[in-house]
Amino acid sequence: MSAKYGLTITEWQIMELLWSREEPMTFQEIMEYANTEWNKSWKAQTLNTFLLGLKKMGIVRAEKMLPSCNGYSALCTKEQLIHRWARKVIEEYFNNSFSGFVTAFIGEEKLSDKEKEEIREELKKLL
């Protein structure tokens, strides 16, 4: 199965849905959306498995809305998730070396003057 920023495509779809909402979504709302908009024919156990996995990753929260109903919401923004994934890639594959990552990314190519300037400007914001 393909992955996007460390998530399966389905996990990413669920996160995109939660990010698009201002209020937590119930299990039933997510299930209904998956079955109608994504043309899934999931059983409750399937969605529950995805939501439990996202909770274990620490990116989804389940909070009681009613005695028998949880509301699910994202614990991070899309940008925070991507940042977390990028940091993990740099840590695992480049021995925590950002310069090693950049060198691998650029490879044999040369950066254009415009790209160099964009990098300088972004780094100025961070430093």
PDB file of N, CA and C in Angstrom, residues 1-4 7-10:
ATOM      1  N   MET A   1       0.847  -1.185   0.000  1.00  0.00           N
ATOM      2  CA  MET A   1       0.000   0.000   0.000  1.00  0.00           C
ATOM      3  C   MET A   1       0.889   1.244   0.000  1.00  0.00           C
ATOM      4  N   SER A   2       0.517   2.219  -0.749  1.00  0.00           N
ATOM      5  CA  SER A   2       1.282   3.459  -0.831  1.00  0.00           C
ATOM      6  C   SER A   2       1.183   4.233   0.476  1.00  0.00           C
ATOM      7  N   ALA A   3       2.119   5.126   0.651  1.00  0.00           N
ATOM      8  CA  ALA A   3       2.141   5.928   1.871  1.00  0.00           C
ATOM      9  C   ALA A   3       2.356   7.392   1.529  1.00  0.00           C
ATOM     10  N   LYS A   4       1.909   8.252   2.410  1.00  0.00           N
ATOM     11  CA  LYS A   4       2.091   9.685   2.246  1.00  0.00           C
ATOM     12  C   LYS A   4       2.483  10.249   3.599  1.00  0.00           C
ATOM     13  N   LEU A   7       2.026   7.921   6.443  1.00  0.00           N
ATOM     14  CA  LEU A   7       0.683   7.377   6.627  1.00  0.00           C
ATOM     15  C   LEU A   7       0.267   6.612   5.378  1.00  0.00           C
ATOM     16  N   THR A   8      -0.597   5.623   5.551  1.00  0.00           N
ATOM     17  CA  THR A   8      -1.175   4.980   4.381  1.00  0.00           C
ATOM     18  C   THR A   8      -2.090   5.990   3.693  1.00  0.00           C
ATOM     19  N   ILE A   9      -2.449   5.705   2.469  1.00  0.00           N
ATOM     20  CA  ILE A   9      -3.344   6.607   1.736  1.00  0.00           C
ATOM     21  C   ILE A   9      -4.662   6.774   2.492  1.00  0.00           C
ATOM     22  N   THR A  10      -5.182   5.691   3.045  1.00  0.00           N
ATOM     23  CA  THR A  10      -6.450   5.771   3.784  1.00  0.00           C
ATOM     24  C   THR A  10      -6.295   6.585   5.063  1.00  0.00           C
TER      25      THR A  10
END
